[in-house]
Structure formats: C-alpha cells, structure tokens
Short mmCIF file of C-alpha atoms in Angstrom, two decimals:
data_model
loop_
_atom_site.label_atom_id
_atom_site.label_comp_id
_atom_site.label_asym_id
_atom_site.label_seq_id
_atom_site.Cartn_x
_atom_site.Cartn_y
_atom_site.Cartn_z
CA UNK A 1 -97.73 36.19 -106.62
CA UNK A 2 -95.48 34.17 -108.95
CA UNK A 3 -92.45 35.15 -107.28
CA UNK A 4 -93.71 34.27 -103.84
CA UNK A 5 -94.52 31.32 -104.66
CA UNK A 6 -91.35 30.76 -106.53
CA UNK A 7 -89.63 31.77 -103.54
CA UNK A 8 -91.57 29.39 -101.43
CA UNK A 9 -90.48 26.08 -103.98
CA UNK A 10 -87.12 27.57 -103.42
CA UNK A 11 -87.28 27.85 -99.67
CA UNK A 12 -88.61 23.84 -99.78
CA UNK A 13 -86.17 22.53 -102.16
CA UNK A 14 -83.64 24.42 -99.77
CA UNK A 15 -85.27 22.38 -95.87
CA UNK A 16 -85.11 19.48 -98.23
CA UNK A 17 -81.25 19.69 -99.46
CA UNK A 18 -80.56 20.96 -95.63
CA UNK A 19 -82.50 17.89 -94.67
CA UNK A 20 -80.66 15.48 -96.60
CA UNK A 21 -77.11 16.57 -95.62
CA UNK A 22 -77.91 16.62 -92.00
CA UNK A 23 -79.11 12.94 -92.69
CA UNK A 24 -75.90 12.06 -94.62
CA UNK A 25 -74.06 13.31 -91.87
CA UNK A 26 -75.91 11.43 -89.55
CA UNK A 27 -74.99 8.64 -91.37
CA UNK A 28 -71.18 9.54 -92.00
CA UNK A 29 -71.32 9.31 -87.75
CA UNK A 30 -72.90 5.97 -87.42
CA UNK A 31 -70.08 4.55 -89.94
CA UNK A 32 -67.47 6.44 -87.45
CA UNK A 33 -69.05 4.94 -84.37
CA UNK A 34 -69.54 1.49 -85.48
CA UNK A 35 -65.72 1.47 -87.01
CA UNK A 36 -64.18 2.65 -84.10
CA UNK A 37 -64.54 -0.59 -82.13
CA UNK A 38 -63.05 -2.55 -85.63
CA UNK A 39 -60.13 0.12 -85.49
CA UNK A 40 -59.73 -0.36 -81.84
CA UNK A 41 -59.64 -4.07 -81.98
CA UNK A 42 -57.12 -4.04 -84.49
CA UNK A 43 -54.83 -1.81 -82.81
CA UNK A 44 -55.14 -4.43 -80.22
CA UNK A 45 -54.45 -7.02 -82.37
CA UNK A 46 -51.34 -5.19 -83.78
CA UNK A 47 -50.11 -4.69 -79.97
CA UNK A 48 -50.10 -8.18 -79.75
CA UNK A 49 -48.40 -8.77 -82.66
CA UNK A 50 -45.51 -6.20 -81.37
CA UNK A 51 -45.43 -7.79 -78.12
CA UNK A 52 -44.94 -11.47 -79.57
CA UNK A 53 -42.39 -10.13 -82.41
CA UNK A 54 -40.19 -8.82 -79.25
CA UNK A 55 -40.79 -11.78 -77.07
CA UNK A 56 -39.57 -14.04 -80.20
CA UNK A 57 -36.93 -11.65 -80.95
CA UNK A 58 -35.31 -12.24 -77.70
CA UNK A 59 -36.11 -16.00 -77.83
CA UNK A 60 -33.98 -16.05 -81.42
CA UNK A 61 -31.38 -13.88 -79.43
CA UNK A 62 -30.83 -16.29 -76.61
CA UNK A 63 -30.54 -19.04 -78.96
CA UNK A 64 -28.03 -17.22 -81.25
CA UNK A 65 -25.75 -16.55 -77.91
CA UNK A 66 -26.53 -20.56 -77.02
CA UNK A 67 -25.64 -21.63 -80.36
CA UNK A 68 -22.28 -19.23 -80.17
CA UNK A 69 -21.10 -20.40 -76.81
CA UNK A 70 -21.66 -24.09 -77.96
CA UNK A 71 -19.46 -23.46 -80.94
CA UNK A 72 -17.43 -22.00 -78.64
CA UNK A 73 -16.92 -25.01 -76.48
CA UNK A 74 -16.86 -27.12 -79.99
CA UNK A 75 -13.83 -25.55 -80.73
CA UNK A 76 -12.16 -25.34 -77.52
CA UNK A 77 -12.83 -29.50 -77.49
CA UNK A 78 -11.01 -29.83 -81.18
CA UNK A 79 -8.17 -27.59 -80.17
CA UNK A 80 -8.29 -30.03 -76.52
CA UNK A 81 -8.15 -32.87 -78.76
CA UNK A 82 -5.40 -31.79 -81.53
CA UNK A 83 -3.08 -30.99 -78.13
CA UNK A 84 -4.09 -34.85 -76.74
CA UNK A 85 -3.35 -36.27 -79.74
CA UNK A 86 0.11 -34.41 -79.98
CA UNK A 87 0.73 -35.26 -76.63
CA UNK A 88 0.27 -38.87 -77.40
CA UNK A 89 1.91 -39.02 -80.43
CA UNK A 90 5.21 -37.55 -78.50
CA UNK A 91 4.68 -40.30 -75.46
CA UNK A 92 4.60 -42.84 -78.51
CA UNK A 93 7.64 -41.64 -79.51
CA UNK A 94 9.07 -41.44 -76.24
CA UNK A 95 8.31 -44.77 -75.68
CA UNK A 96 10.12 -46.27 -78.54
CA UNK A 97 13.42 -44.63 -77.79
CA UNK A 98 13.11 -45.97 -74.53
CA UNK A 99 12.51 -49.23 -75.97
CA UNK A 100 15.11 -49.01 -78.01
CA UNK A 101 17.25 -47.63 -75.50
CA UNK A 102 16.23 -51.01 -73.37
CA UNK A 103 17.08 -53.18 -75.95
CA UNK A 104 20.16 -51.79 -76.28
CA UNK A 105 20.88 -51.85 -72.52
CA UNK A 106 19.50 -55.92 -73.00
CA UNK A 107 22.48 -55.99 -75.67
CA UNK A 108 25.03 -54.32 -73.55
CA UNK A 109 24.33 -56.71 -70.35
CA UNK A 110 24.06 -60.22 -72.13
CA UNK A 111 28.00 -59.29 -73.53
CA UNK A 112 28.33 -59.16 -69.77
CA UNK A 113 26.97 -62.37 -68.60
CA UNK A 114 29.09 -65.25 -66.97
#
C-alpha cells in the first residue's frame, strides 16, 4: 500500500506541475496578445517615420537643385558683369582717342581760320 500511495503523491505533484505550465503558458499568450497591438503601433509609427524621411529627402533635394541653379545664375551675372565692365572700360577708351582725335582736328582747323 505504500507504493500506491506513493504513486498517487506522484501522480498529484505531476496534474499540479502539468497545471502550472499550462497556466504559464496561458500567461506567456496574454503577454503576446496584449504586445501585439504595442508592436503594431510602432511599426506604424516607424512607417511614418519612413514616409516623412523620404518626403524631406526630396524637399532637401529640390532645394539643393534650387540652390545650384541660383549659383548658377550668380555666376552667369558676375561673368555678365566682368564682360560690361570690359566693355565700358574699352568705350572709355574709345572715347578719349576720339577726344583727342577732336582736339586735334580743333588744332588743325583754328591754323586754318581767316
């Protein structure tokens, strides 16, 4: 009779440690169901994230090609204004040789004059 019931505190202790896994599992689920919303909202939130990165991305992009055709143009108006000021420095010169060649001219006629 010792061994049966030996058997039988056995056979208990057994249902018990059976009983207590099944709970832990039970609880091991719960954590898994009430996580999965957390891990689906922050897959959400990291969508976002993506989706503003590449919106600001192309944002920086259009600036870069903004900035790029304005220095562009910035250079374009210095080389415009190095050729101007050229240009006007040769009518300046122009102009005094035909001053000069006027006052000459004003020389040669008053030699002329009655």
């Amino acid at each position: 009779m010792h061994t049966s019931e030996e058997v039988s505190k056995q056979v208990v202790a057994q249902l018990e440690n059976v009983e207590n896994t099944v709970k832990a599992f039970d609880d091991i689920l719960e954590s898994v169901a009430a996580i999965t919303p957390m891990i689906e909202a922050t897959y959400r939130e990291v969508d976002s994230t993506v989706k503003a990165k590449d919106v600001l991305l192309d944002r920086v992009q259009s600036v870069s090609a903004v900035s790029e055709e304005a220095s562009a143009s910035a250079e374009e108006i210095s080389a415009s204004a190095e050729e101007l000021s050229a240009s006007t420095q040769e009518i300046a010169t122009s102009a005094q040789q035909v001053l000069e060649v006027a006052k000459r001219l004003e020389q040669q006629v008053a030699r002329f004059k009655v």
